Amino acid sequence: MASIKTTCCIAGAGPAGMMLGFLLARAGVPVIVLEKHPDFLRDFRGDTVHPSTLEMMYELGLLDEFLKLPHSVVRQVAMQIGKDRVVIGHFEHLPVHCKFIALMPQWDFLNFIAGHARLYQTFDLRMRAEATGLIEENGRIVGVHAKTPDGELDVRADLTVGCDGRHSIVRLKAGLESDDYGAPMDVMWFRLSRKPNDSGETVGHIEGGRMIVMLNRNDYWQCAYVIPKDTADEVKRAGLDKFRETVGEMSPFTRDRLDEIDSWDKVKLLTVAVDRLRRWYRPGLLCIGDAAHAMSPIGGVGINLAVQDAVAAANILAEPLRRGTATIETLKRVQQRREFPTRFTQRMQIVLQNNIISPALGGKQPRAPFFMKLMQWPLLRRIPGRVLALGIRPEHIHTPDISSPARNAAA
Ligand SMILES: Cc1cc2nc3c(=O)[nH]c(=O)nc-3n(C[C@H](O)[C@H](O)[C@H](O)COP(=O)(O)OP(=O)(O)OC[C@H]3O[C@@H](n4cnc5c(N)ncnc54)[C@H](O)[C@@H]3O)c2cc1C
């Protein structure tokens, strides 16, 4: 079995892992990032890049280049909840450079970060490398076992960071305990082609216990058919014809192309979870992003939160990792910094799940929660936009750019 040694090994190259790897490498910390897939081209990734993440791009000096990638701009978020139309986010008052959410395929976002991270000699991204277990010595995690196309690989590291998402193998193997807050829904995820005369907007439809959201991805619609938790088998038993018929009833303009869903292989089940680790760390190990706290898709804030975790973790860890002085207290500071924003955001998601998603899936009329109606008052209406766009505790990049020879050469 091959074995390599680094300072920080990150399992998972989603928003949390990629951003953490980039910032640490940029600050001079040798990093290996393991990603089990061969590329980022999966269609089940969220597409929202929030103003706070765009502000980080500005702080990194990358904003102009980033905004050259194809994206669309969302300046206000509103929802029809039963009889109420509720504006959830006005962004025009935000104290940031981009007063909008950029809708961009997540693989473009991740490829962009990876491209910049690779300019640093301290950065090593291994694709098709799946973390399968932890290496533990005397009660301390000292690295991960990984499966690669070339065989088994041991990556030994001063610190291992689990960024492997809501089904994290790292948190499982570390035996970290989590509290499950429940989610009333799962999502069936599929594509339909988009035609020139289709509307350009994201389409949402709630009716008679059924719910569909269709995201405009230029040449196709990414469709999320929301079902009550654990009922995917029931939907499948009812048959593909019935499934197509239901989609057609909810989005009649798609009827001319429903035969594109010609097998269940075209429909992926995404299970939704909301949970949070009690302790995000152990000696030698830290979890951040969904690996520490699985987020619901509600509000589309999970990516934002994962990126903010990564920035906070890099701010706290970079110097101690470079000096070899990171202790369990250093890891504890990351949780202390990020736990409150996570708790608050998950609490909001659960309130919305209980007031909107659960009644809607139960065939009842959903109602806007009182606090949402209150926030429509002119004096208060800036608050939800700010929370949605920036999060509860926006992070800023404090890590230095000190390992830049390759970068300077490229420039
Ligand atoms: C249906 C659905 C829709 C959503 N839509 C949105 C949205 O529009 N906007 C939004 O902000 N949030 C959305 N979310 C939430 C969002 O996806 C997550 O909160 C966010 O992706 C968390 O980022 P992460 O980097 O922690 O984990 P992930 O994005 O899950 O990334 C984990 C990475 O680790 C890799 N990996 C997993 N296991 C291993 C392993 N053993 N070894 C190596 N690599 C591994 C994975 O391939 C992946 O690349 C949605 C969630 C769901 C369920």
CSV table of C-alpha atoms and ligand atoms in Angstrom, one decimal:
chain,number,residue,atom,x,y,z
A,1,MET,CA,0.0,0.0,0.0
A,2,ALA,CA,1.3,3.4,-1.0
A,3,SER,CA,1.7,6.0,1.8
A,4,ILE,CA,2.2,9.8,1.5
A,5,LYS,CA,2.5,12.5,4.2
A,6,THR,CA,1.1,16.0,4.2
A,7,THR,CA,0.1,18.6,6.8
A,8,CYS,CA,-3.6,18.7,6.1
A,9,CYS,CA,-5.7,16.0,4.3
A,10,ILE,CA,-9.1,17.1,3.3
A,11,ALA,CA,-11.7,14.4,2.3
A,12,GLY,CA,-14.2,15.8,-0.2
A,13,ALA,CA,-13.9,18.5,-2.8
A,14,GLY,CA,-17.3,20.2,-2.6
A,15,PRO,CA,-17.6,23.9,-1.7
A,16,ALA,CA,-16.2,23.3,1.9
A,17,GLY,CA,-13.3,21.1,1.0
A,18,MET,CA,-12.2,23.0,-2.1
A,19,MET,CA,-12.3,26.4,-0.5
A,20,LEU,CA,-10.5,25.2,2.6
A,21,GLY,CA,-7.8,23.5,0.5
A,22,PHE,CA,-7.4,26.6,-1.6
A,23,LEU,CA,-7.0,29.0,1.3
A,24,LEU,CA,-4.7,26.7,3.3
A,25,ALA,CA,-2.4,26.1,0.3
A,26,ARG,CA,-2.5,29.8,-0.5
A,27,ALA,CA,-1.3,30.4,3.1
A,28,GLY,CA,1.6,28.0,2.7
A,29,VAL,CA,0.1,24.9,4.3
A,30,PRO,CA,0.7,21.7,2.3
A,31,VAL,CA,-2.7,20.2,1.5
A,32,ILE,CA,-4.0,17.1,-0.2
A,33,VAL,CA,-7.7,17.1,-1.2
A,34,LEU,CA,-9.3,13.7,-2.0
A,35,GLU,CA,-12.4,13.6,-4.2
A,36,LYS,CA,-14.0,10.3,-5.0
A,37,HIS,CA,-15.5,11.4,-8.3
A,38,PRO,CA,-13.5,11.9,-11.5
A,39,ASP,CA,-14.9,15.4,-12.1
A,40,PHE,CA,-17.4,17.9,-10.7
A,41,LEU,CA,-19.9,17.3,-13.4
A,42,ARG,CA,-22.7,16.0,-11.2
A,43,ASP,CA,-26.1,17.4,-11.7
A,44,PHE,CA,-27.2,17.2,-8.1
A,45,ARG,CA,-25.2,20.1,-6.8
A,46,GLY,CA,-26.8,23.4,-5.8
A,47,ASP,CA,-26.2,26.3,-8.1
A,48,THR,CA,-26.4,29.4,-5.8
A,49,VAL,CA,-23.4,31.6,-5.2
A,50,HIS,CA,-24.5,34.1,-2.6
A,51,PRO,CA,-23.3,37.7,-2.1
A,52,SER,CA,-21.1,36.7,0.8
A,53,THR,CA,-19.3,34.1,-1.3
A,54,LEU,CA,-19.0,36.7,-4.1
A,55,GLU,CA,-17.5,39.1,-1.6
A,56,MET,CA,-14.9,36.5,-0.7
A,57,MET,CA,-14.0,36.3,-4.4
A,58,TYR,CA,-13.5,40.1,-4.2
A,59,GLU,CA,-11.3,39.8,-1.2
A,60,LEU,CA,-9.3,37.2,-3.1
A,61,GLY,CA,-8.9,39.5,-6.1
A,62,LEU,CA,-10.8,37.0,-8.3
A,63,LEU,CA,-14.2,38.6,-8.6
A,64,ASP,CA,-13.9,40.1,-12.1
A,65,GLU,CA,-12.6,36.8,-13.5
A,66,PHE,CA,-15.2,34.8,-11.6
A,67,LEU,CA,-18.1,36.8,-13.0
A,68,LYS,CA,-16.9,36.1,-16.5
A,69,LEU,CA,-18.1,32.6,-16.1
A,70,PRO,CA,-21.7,32.1,-17.4
A,71,HIS,CA,-24.2,32.9,-14.7
A,72,SER,CA,-27.6,34.5,-14.2
A,73,VAL,CA,-28.3,37.1,-11.6
A,74,VAL,CA,-31.1,37.0,-8.9
A,75,ARG,CA,-31.7,40.5,-7.3
A,76,GLN,CA,-34.7,39.6,-5.3
A,77,VAL,CA,-36.2,36.3,-4.0
A,78,ALA,CA,-40.0,36.1,-3.6
A,79,MET,CA,-42.3,33.1,-2.9
A,80,GLN,CA,-46.0,32.5,-3.3
A,81,ILE,CA,-46.9,30.7,0.0
A,82,GLY,CA,-50.6,29.8,-0.2
A,83,LYS,CA,-52.4,33.1,-0.7
A,84,ASP,CA,-49.4,35.2,0.4
A,85,ARG,CA,-46.7,36.5,-1.8
A,86,VAL,CA,-43.7,37.0,0.4
A,87,VAL,CA,-40.5,38.8,-0.6
A,88,ILE,CA,-37.8,36.9,1.2
A,89,GLY,CA,-34.8,38.8,0.1
A,90,HIS,CA,-34.1,42.3,-1.2
A,91,PHE,CA,-30.4,42.6,-1.8
A,92,GLU,CA,-30.0,46.2,-3.0
A,93,HIS,CA,-29.0,47.5,0.5
A,94,LEU,CA,-26.3,45.0,1.2
A,95,PRO,CA,-22.8,46.4,2.1
A,96,VAL,CA,-21.0,44.2,-0.5
A,97,HIS,CA,-19.8,44.5,-4.1
A,98,CYS,CA,-22.4,42.2,-5.6
A,99,LYS,CA,-25.9,42.9,-4.5
A,100,PHE,CA,-27.3,39.7,-6.1
A,101,ILE,CA,-27.1,35.9,-6.0
A,102,ALA,CA,-25.3,34.4,-9.0
A,103,LEU,CA,-26.8,31.2,-10.3
A,104,MET,CA,-23.9,29.3,-11.7
A,105,PRO,CA,-23.5,25.5,-12.2
A,106,GLN,CA,-21.5,24.4,-9.2
A,107,TRP,CA,-19.0,22.5,-11.3
A,108,ASP,CA,-18.0,25.8,-12.8
A,109,PHE,CA,-17.5,27.3,-9.3
A,110,LEU,CA,-15.5,24.3,-8.1
A,111,ASN,CA,-13.4,24.1,-11.3
A,112,PHE,CA,-12.7,27.8,-10.9
A,113,ILE,CA,-11.4,27.4,-7.3
A,114,ALA,CA,-9.5,24.2,-8.3
A,115,GLY,CA,-7.8,26.1,-11.2
A,116,HIS,CA,-6.6,28.8,-8.9
A,117,ALA,CA,-5.6,26.4,-6.1
A,118,ARG,CA,-3.5,24.4,-8.5
A,119,LEU,CA,-1.2,27.4,-9.0
A,120,TYR,CA,0.1,26.8,-5.6
A,121,GLN,CA,2.8,24.1,-5.1
A,122,THR,CA,1.3,23.4,-1.7
A,123,PHE,CA,-2.0,22.2,-3.3
A,124,ASP,CA,-2.5,18.6,-4.4
A,125,LEU,CA,-6.0,17.6,-5.6
A,126,ARG,CA,-6.5,13.9,-6.2
A,127,MET,CA,-9.6,13.0,-8.1
A,128,ARG,CA,-11.1,9.4,-8.0
A,129,ALA,CA,-9.6,9.1,-4.5
A,130,GLU,CA,-12.2,8.0,-2.1
A,131,ALA,CA,-11.6,8.2,1.7
A,132,THR,CA,-12.7,4.8,3.1
A,133,GLY,CA,-11.4,4.9,6.6
A,134,LEU,CA,-9.4,6.8,9.2
A,135,ILE,CA,-5.9,5.9,10.4
A,136,GLU,CA,-5.9,6.1,14.2
A,137,GLU,CA,-2.9,5.9,16.5
A,138,ASN,CA,-3.1,6.2,20.3
A,139,GLY,CA,-6.6,7.8,20.1
A,140,ARG,CA,-5.5,10.4,17.6
A,141,ILE,CA,-6.5,10.5,13.9
A,142,VAL,CA,-3.3,10.7,11.8
A,143,GLY,CA,-4.7,10.4,8.3
A,144,VAL,CA,-7.1,8.5,6.0
A,145,HIS,CA,-7.1,5.3,4.0
A,146,ALA,CA,-8.2,6.0,0.4
A,147,LYS,CA,-9.2,3.9,-2.6
A,148,THR,CA,-7.7,5.2,-5.9
A,149,PRO,CA,-7.4,3.8,-9.5
A,150,ASP,CA,-3.8,2.9,-8.7
A,151,GLY,CA,-4.8,0.9,-5.6
A,152,GLU,CA,-5.0,1.6,-1.8
A,153,LEU,CA,-3.4,4.8,-0.6
A,154,ASP,CA,-2.7,6.0,3.0
A,155,VAL,CA,-2.5,9.7,3.4
A,156,ARG,CA,-0.9,10.6,6.7
A,157,ALA,CA,-1.5,14.2,8.0
A,158,ASP,CA,-1.2,16.4,11.0
A,159,LEU,CA,-4.9,17.2,10.5
A,160,THR,CA,-7.6,15.4,8.6
A,161,VAL,CA,-10.7,17.4,7.7
A,162,GLY,CA,-14.0,15.7,6.8
A,163,CYS,CA,-15.7,17.8,4.0
A,164,ASP,CA,-17.4,14.8,2.5
A,165,GLY,CA,-20.9,16.0,2.7
A,166,ARG,CA,-24.1,14.8,4.3
A,167,HIS,CA,-23.3,11.1,4.0
A,168,SER,CA,-19.8,11.7,5.5
A,169,ILE,CA,-17.7,8.5,5.9
A,170,VAL,CA,-15.2,10.5,7.9
A,171,ARG,CA,-17.7,11.5,10.6
A,172,LEU,CA,-19.1,7.9,10.7
A,173,LYS,CA,-15.7,6.3,11.1
A,174,ALA,CA,-14.7,8.9,13.7
A,175,GLY,CA,-17.7,7.9,15.7
A,176,LEU,CA,-18.8,11.6,16.1
A,177,GLU,CA,-22.4,11.8,17.5
A,178,SER,CA,-25.0,13.8,15.7
A,179,ASP,CA,-28.5,15.1,16.4
A,180,ASP,CA,-31.0,14.5,13.6
A,181,TYR,CA,-33.7,17.2,13.2
A,182,GLY,CA,-35.6,15.4,10.5
A,183,ALA,CA,-36.7,16.5,7.1
A,184,PRO,CA,-40.2,15.9,5.7
A,185,MET,CA,-39.1,15.4,2.1
A,186,ASP,CA,-36.8,13.8,-0.4
A,187,VAL,CA,-36.2,15.0,-3.9
A,188,MET,CA,-36.5,13.2,-7.2
A,189,TRP,CA,-34.0,15.0,-9.5
A,190,PHE,CA,-34.1,14.8,-13.3
A,191,ARG,CA,-33.6,16.9,-16.5
A,192,LEU,CA,-35.9,17.9,-19.3
A,193,SER,CA,-34.7,19.8,-22.3
A,194,ARG,CA,-35.5,23.6,-22.5
A,195,LYS,CA,-37.0,25.0,-25.6
A,196,PRO,CA,-36.6,28.5,-27.1
A,197,ASN,CA,-40.2,29.5,-26.2
A,198,ASP,CA,-40.0,28.3,-22.6
A,199,SER,CA,-40.1,30.9,-19.8
A,200,GLY,CA,-36.6,32.0,-18.6
A,201,GLU,CA,-37.5,32.0,-14.9
A,202,THR,CA,-37.1,29.3,-12.3
A,203,VAL,CA,-40.5,27.7,-12.0
A,204,GLY,CA,-42.1,26.4,-8.8
A,205,HIS,CA,-45.4,24.7,-8.4
A,206,ILE,CA,-47.2,23.5,-5.3
A,207,GLU,CA,-50.6,21.8,-5.7
A,208,GLY,CA,-52.6,19.0,-4.1
A,209,GLY,CA,-49.8,17.6,-2.0
A,210,ARG,CA,-47.3,17.8,-4.8
A,211,MET,CA,-44.4,20.1,-5.4
A,212,ILE,CA,-42.0,20.7,-8.3
A,213,VAL,CA,-39.2,23.2,-8.8
A,214,MET,CA,-37.6,23.7,-12.2
A,215,LEU,CA,-34.2,25.5,-12.4
A,216,ASN,CA,-33.3,27.1,-15.7
A,217,ARG,CA,-29.9,25.8,-16.8
A,218,ASN,CA,-30.0,27.3,-20.3
A,219,ASP,CA,-30.4,24.3,-22.5
A,220,TYR,CA,-32.2,22.2,-20.0
A,221,TRP,CA,-34.4,22.3,-17.0
A,222,GLN,CA,-33.1,20.8,-13.8
A,223,CYS,CA,-36.2,19.5,-12.1
A,224,ALA,CA,-36.7,18.8,-8.4
A,225,TYR,CA,-39.9,16.8,-7.7
A,226,VAL,CA,-40.4,17.0,-4.0
A,227,ILE,CA,-41.9,13.9,-2.4
A,228,PRO,CA,-42.8,13.1,1.3
A,229,LYS,CA,-39.8,11.5,3.1
A,230,ASP,CA,-39.1,7.8,2.2
A,231,THR,CA,-41.9,7.5,-0.4
A,232,ALA,CA,-39.6,7.1,-3.5
A,233,ASP,CA,-40.4,3.4,-3.7
A,234,GLU,CA,-44.1,4.2,-3.7
A,235,VAL,CA,-43.6,6.6,-6.5
A,236,LYS,CA,-41.6,4.1,-8.5
A,237,ARG,CA,-44.2,1.3,-7.9
A,238,ALA,CA,-46.9,3.5,-9.4
A,239,GLY,CA,-44.8,3.4,-12.6
A,240,LEU,CA,-42.9,5.7,-14.9
A,241,ASP,CA,-46.1,6.6,-16.9
A,242,LYS,CA,-47.8,7.9,-13.8
A,243,PHE,CA,-44.6,9.8,-12.9
A,244,ARG,CA,-44.5,11.5,-16.3
A,245,GLU,CA,-48.3,12.2,-16.1
A,246,THR,CA,-47.9,13.9,-12.8
A,247,VAL,CA,-45.0,16.1,-14.0
A,248,GLY,CA,-47.1,17.0,-17.0
A,249,GLU,CA,-50.0,18.0,-14.9
A,250,MET,CA,-47.8,20.2,-12.7
A,251,SER,CA,-45.8,21.8,-15.6
A,252,PRO,CA,-48.0,21.4,-18.7
A,253,PHE,CA,-45.5,23.1,-20.9
A,254,THR,CA,-43.2,20.0,-20.5
A,255,ARG,CA,-45.8,17.5,-21.9
A,256,ASP,CA,-44.1,17.6,-25.4
A,257,ARG,CA,-40.8,16.2,-24.0
A,258,LEU,CA,-41.8,13.9,-21.1
A,259,ASP,CA,-40.7,10.9,-23.1
A,260,GLU,CA,-37.1,12.0,-22.3
A,261,ILE,CA,-37.7,10.4,-18.9
A,262,ASP,CA,-37.6,6.9,-20.5
A,263,SER,CA,-36.1,5.0,-17.5
A,264,TRP,CA,-35.8,5.4,-13.7
A,265,ASP,CA,-32.1,5.7,-14.3
A,266,LYS,CA,-32.8,9.3,-15.5
A,267,VAL,CA,-34.4,10.1,-12.1
A,268,LYS,CA,-32.0,10.3,-9.1
A,269,LEU,CA,-33.2,10.2,-5.6
A,270,LEU,CA,-31.7,12.9,-3.3
A,271,THR,CA,-32.3,12.3,0.3
A,272,VAL,CA,-32.7,15.4,2.4
A,273,ALA,CA,-31.3,15.5,5.9
A,274,VAL,CA,-31.0,18.2,8.6
A,275,ASP,CA,-28.6,17.1,11.4
A,276,ARG,CA,-25.6,18.5,13.3
A,277,LEU,CA,-22.7,17.0,15.1
A,278,ARG,CA,-22.5,17.6,18.8
A,279,ARG,CA,-18.7,17.8,18.6
A,280,TRP,CA,-17.1,18.7,15.2
A,281,TYR,CA,-13.6,17.5,16.1
A,282,ARG,CA,-11.5,14.9,17.7
A,283,PRO,CA,-7.7,14.9,18.2
A,284,GLY,CA,-6.3,15.2,14.7
A,285,LEU,CA,-9.7,15.5,13.0
A,286,LEU,CA,-12.3,18.2,12.2
A,287,CYS,CA,-15.5,18.1,10.2
A,288,ILE,CA,-17.0,21.2,8.5
A,289,GLY,CA,-19.8,21.9,5.9
A,290,ASP,CA,-22.5,19.2,5.5
A,291,ALA,CA,-20.2,16.7,7.1
A,292,ALA,CA,-20.6,18.6,10.4
A,293,HIS,CA,-24.2,19.8,9.8
A,294,ALA,CA,-26.3,18.5,6.9
A,295,MET,CA,-28.4,21.3,5.4
A,296,SER,CA,-31.8,21.2,3.9
A,297,PRO,CA,-32.1,22.7,0.4
A,298,ILE,CA,-34.5,25.3,1.8
A,299,GLY,CA,-33.3,28.8,1.1
A,300,GLY,CA,-30.4,27.4,-0.9
A,301,VAL,CA,-27.9,28.4,1.8
A,302,GLY,CA,-26.0,25.2,2.4
A,303,ILE,CA,-23.2,26.1,-0.1
A,304,ASN,CA,-22.8,29.5,1.4
A,305,LEU,CA,-22.6,28.0,4.9
A,306,ALA,CA,-20.0,25.4,3.8
A,307,VAL,CA,-17.9,28.1,2.2
A,308,GLN,CA,-18.1,30.2,5.3
A,309,ASP,CA,-17.1,27.3,7.5
A,310,ALA,CA,-14.1,26.8,5.2
A,311,VAL,CA,-13.0,30.5,5.5
A,312,ALA,CA,-13.4,30.5,9.3
A,313,ALA,CA,-11.5,27.2,9.6
A,314,ALA,CA,-8.7,28.5,7.3
A,315,ASN,CA,-8.5,31.7,9.4
A,316,ILE,CA,-8.1,29.8,12.6
A,317,LEU,CA,-6.0,26.9,11.4
A,318,ALA,CA,-3.5,28.2,8.8
A,319,GLU,CA,-0.9,29.6,11.2
A,320,PRO,CA,-1.0,26.8,13.8
A,321,LEU,CA,-0.8,24.2,11.0
A,322,ARG,CA,2.2,26.0,9.4
A,323,ARG,CA,4.0,26.1,12.8
A,324,GLY,CA,2.9,22.6,13.8
A,325,THR,CA,1.1,24.0,16.9
A,326,ALA,CA,-2.5,23.1,16.2
A,327,THR,CA,-4.1,21.5,19.2
A,328,ILE,CA,-7.6,20.2,20.0
A,329,GLU,CA,-8.3,23.7,21.4
A,330,THR,CA,-7.6,25.1,17.9
A,331,LEU,CA,-10.1,22.7,16.4
A,332,LYS,CA,-12.6,23.6,19.1
A,333,ARG,CA,-12.4,27.3,18.1
A,334,VAL,CA,-13.7,26.4,14.7
A,335,GLN,CA,-16.8,24.9,16.1
A,336,GLN,CA,-17.3,27.8,18.5
A,337,ARG,CA,-17.0,30.2,15.7
A,338,ARG,CA,-19.4,28.4,13.3
A,339,GLU,CA,-21.9,26.7,15.6
A,340,PHE,CA,-24.2,29.6,16.2
A,341,PRO,CA,-24.7,30.6,12.5
A,342,THR,CA,-25.4,26.9,11.8
A,343,ARG,CA,-27.9,26.5,14.6
A,344,PHE,CA,-29.7,29.6,13.6
A,345,THR,CA,-29.9,28.7,9.9
A,346,GLN,CA,-31.0,25.1,10.5
A,347,ARG,CA,-33.7,26.5,12.9
A,348,MET,CA,-35.0,28.7,10.2
A,349,GLN,CA,-35.0,25.8,7.7
A,350,ILE,CA,-37.0,23.7,10.2
A,351,VAL,CA,-39.6,26.4,10.8
A,352,LEU,CA,-40.0,26.7,7.0
A,353,GLN,CA,-40.2,22.9,6.6
A,354,ASN,CA,-42.9,22.7,9.2
A,355,ASN,CA,-44.9,25.7,8.0
A,356,ILE,CA,-44.6,25.3,4.2
A,357,ILE,CA,-43.2,21.9,3.0
A,358,SER,CA,-45.0,19.6,5.4
A,359,PRO,CA,-48.5,21.1,4.9
A,360,ALA,CA,-47.9,21.4,1.2
A,361,LEU,CA,-46.9,17.7,0.9
A,362,GLY,CA,-49.9,16.8,3.1
A,363,GLY,CA,-52.3,18.5,0.6
A,364,LYS,CA,-53.0,21.4,3.0
A,365,GLN,CA,-52.7,25.1,2.2
A,366,PRO,CA,-49.3,26.3,3.3
A,367,ARG,CA,-49.1,29.5,5.2
A,368,ALA,CA,-46.4,32.1,5.5
A,369,PRO,CA,-45.0,32.0,9.1
A,370,PHE,CA,-45.8,35.2,11.1
A,371,PHE,CA,-42.2,36.3,11.3
A,372,MET,CA,-42.1,36.3,7.4
A,373,LYS,CA,-45.1,38.5,7.2
A,374,LEU,CA,-43.7,40.8,9.8
A,375,MET,CA,-40.5,41.1,7.7
A,376,GLN,CA,-42.5,42.7,4.9
A,377,TRP,CA,-42.8,45.9,6.9
A,378,PRO,CA,-40.6,48.6,5.3
A,379,LEU,CA,-38.5,49.0,8.5
A,380,LEU,CA,-37.8,45.3,8.8
A,381,ARG,CA,-37.7,44.1,5.2
A,382,ARG,CA,-33.9,44.4,4.9
A,383,ILE,CA,-33.3,41.8,7.6
A,384,PRO,CA,-34.3,38.6,5.8
A,385,GLY,CA,-32.4,39.7,2.6
A,386,ARG,CA,-29.3,40.2,4.7
A,387,VAL,CA,-29.6,36.9,6.5
A,388,LEU,CA,-30.2,35.0,3.3
A,389,ALA,CA,-27.4,36.8,1.4
A,390,LEU,CA,-24.7,37.1,4.0
A,391,GLY,CA,-25.6,34.5,6.7
A,392,ILE,CA,-25.6,35.2,10.4
A,393,ARG,CA,-21.9,35.6,10.9
A,394,PRO,CA,-20.3,36.6,7.5
A,395,GLU,CA,-16.7,35.5,7.3
A,396,HIS,CA,-13.8,37.4,5.7
A,397,ILE,CA,-10.6,36.1,4.4
A,398,HIS,CA,-7.7,36.8,6.8
A,399,THR,CA,-5.3,34.1,5.6
A,400,PRO,CA,-2.3,35.5,3.8
A,401,ASP,CA,-1.1,34.7,0.3
A,402,ILE,CA,2.4,33.6,1.1
A,403,SER,CA,3.1,30.6,-1.1
A,404,SER,CA,2.8,32.4,-4.4
A,405,PRO,CA,5.9,31.7,-6.6
A,406,ALA,CA,4.0,29.5,-9.0
A,407,ARG,CA,1.2,32.0,-9.0
A,408,ASN,CA,3.5,34.9,-9.6
A,409,ALA,CA,5.1,33.0,-12.5
A,410,ALA,CA,1.7,32.3,-14.0
A,411,ALA,CA,0.7,36.0,-13.7
B,1,LIG,C1,-31.7,18.3,-3.2
B,1,LIG,C2,-30.7,19.3,-2.6
B,1,LIG,C3,-30.6,20.6,-3.3
B,1,LIG,C4,-29.8,21.6,-2.7
B,1,LIG,N1,-29.7,22.8,-3.4
B,1,LIG,C5,-28.9,23.7,-2.8
B,1,LIG,C6,-28.8,25.0,-3.5
B,1,LIG,O1,-29.4,25.3,-4.5
B,1,LIG,N2,-28.0,25.9,-2.9
B,1,LIG,C7,-27.4,25.7,-1.7
B,1,LIG,O2,-26.6,26.6,-1.2
B,1,LIG,N3,-27.4,24.5,-1.1
B,1,LIG,C8,-28.2,23.5,-1.6
B,1,LIG,N4,-28.3,22.3,-1.0
B,1,LIG,C9,-27.4,22.1,0.2
B,1,LIG,C10,-26.0,21.9,-0.3
B,1,LIG,O3,-26.0,21.0,-1.4
B,1,LIG,C11,-25.0,21.5,0.8
B,1,LIG,O4,-25.3,22.2,2.0
B,1,LIG,C12,-23.6,21.8,0.3
B,1,LIG,O5,-23.3,21.2,-0.9
B,1,LIG,C13,-22.6,21.4,1.4
B,1,LIG,O6,-21.3,21.5,0.9
B,1,LIG,P1,-20.1,20.5,1.3
B,1,LIG,O7,-18.9,20.9,0.6
B,1,LIG,O8,-20.1,20.5,2.8
B,1,LIG,O9,-20.6,19.1,0.9
B,1,LIG,P2,-20.9,18.5,-0.6
B,1,LIG,O10,-21.3,19.6,-1.5
B,1,LIG,O11,-21.8,17.4,-0.4
B,1,LIG,O12,-19.5,18.0,-1.1
B,1,LIG,C14,-18.9,16.8,-0.6
B,1,LIG,C15,-17.9,16.3,-1.6
B,1,LIG,O13,-17.2,15.2,-1.0
B,1,LIG,C16,-17.1,14.2,-2.0
B,1,LIG,N5,-17.1,12.9,-1.2
B,1,LIG,C17,-18.1,12.3,-0.6
B,1,LIG,N6,-17.6,11.2,0.1
B,1,LIG,C18,-16.3,11.2,-0.2
B,1,LIG,C19,-15.3,10.3,0.2
B,1,LIG,N7,-15.5,9.2,1.0
B,1,LIG,N8,-14.0,10.5,-0.3
B,1,LIG,C20,-13.7,11.5,-1.1
B,1,LIG,N9,-14.7,12.4,-1.5
B,1,LIG,C21,-15.9,12.2,-1.0
B,1,LIG,C22,-18.4,14.3,-2.8
B,1,LIG,O14,-18.3,13.7,-4.1
B,1,LIG,C23,-18.5,15.9,-2.9
B,1,LIG,O15,-17.7,16.4,-4.0
B,1,LIG,C24,-29.1,21.3,-1.5
B,1,LIG,C25,-29.2,20.1,-0.9
B,1,LIG,C26,-30.0,19.1,-1.4
B,1,LIG,C27,-30.2,17.8,-0.7
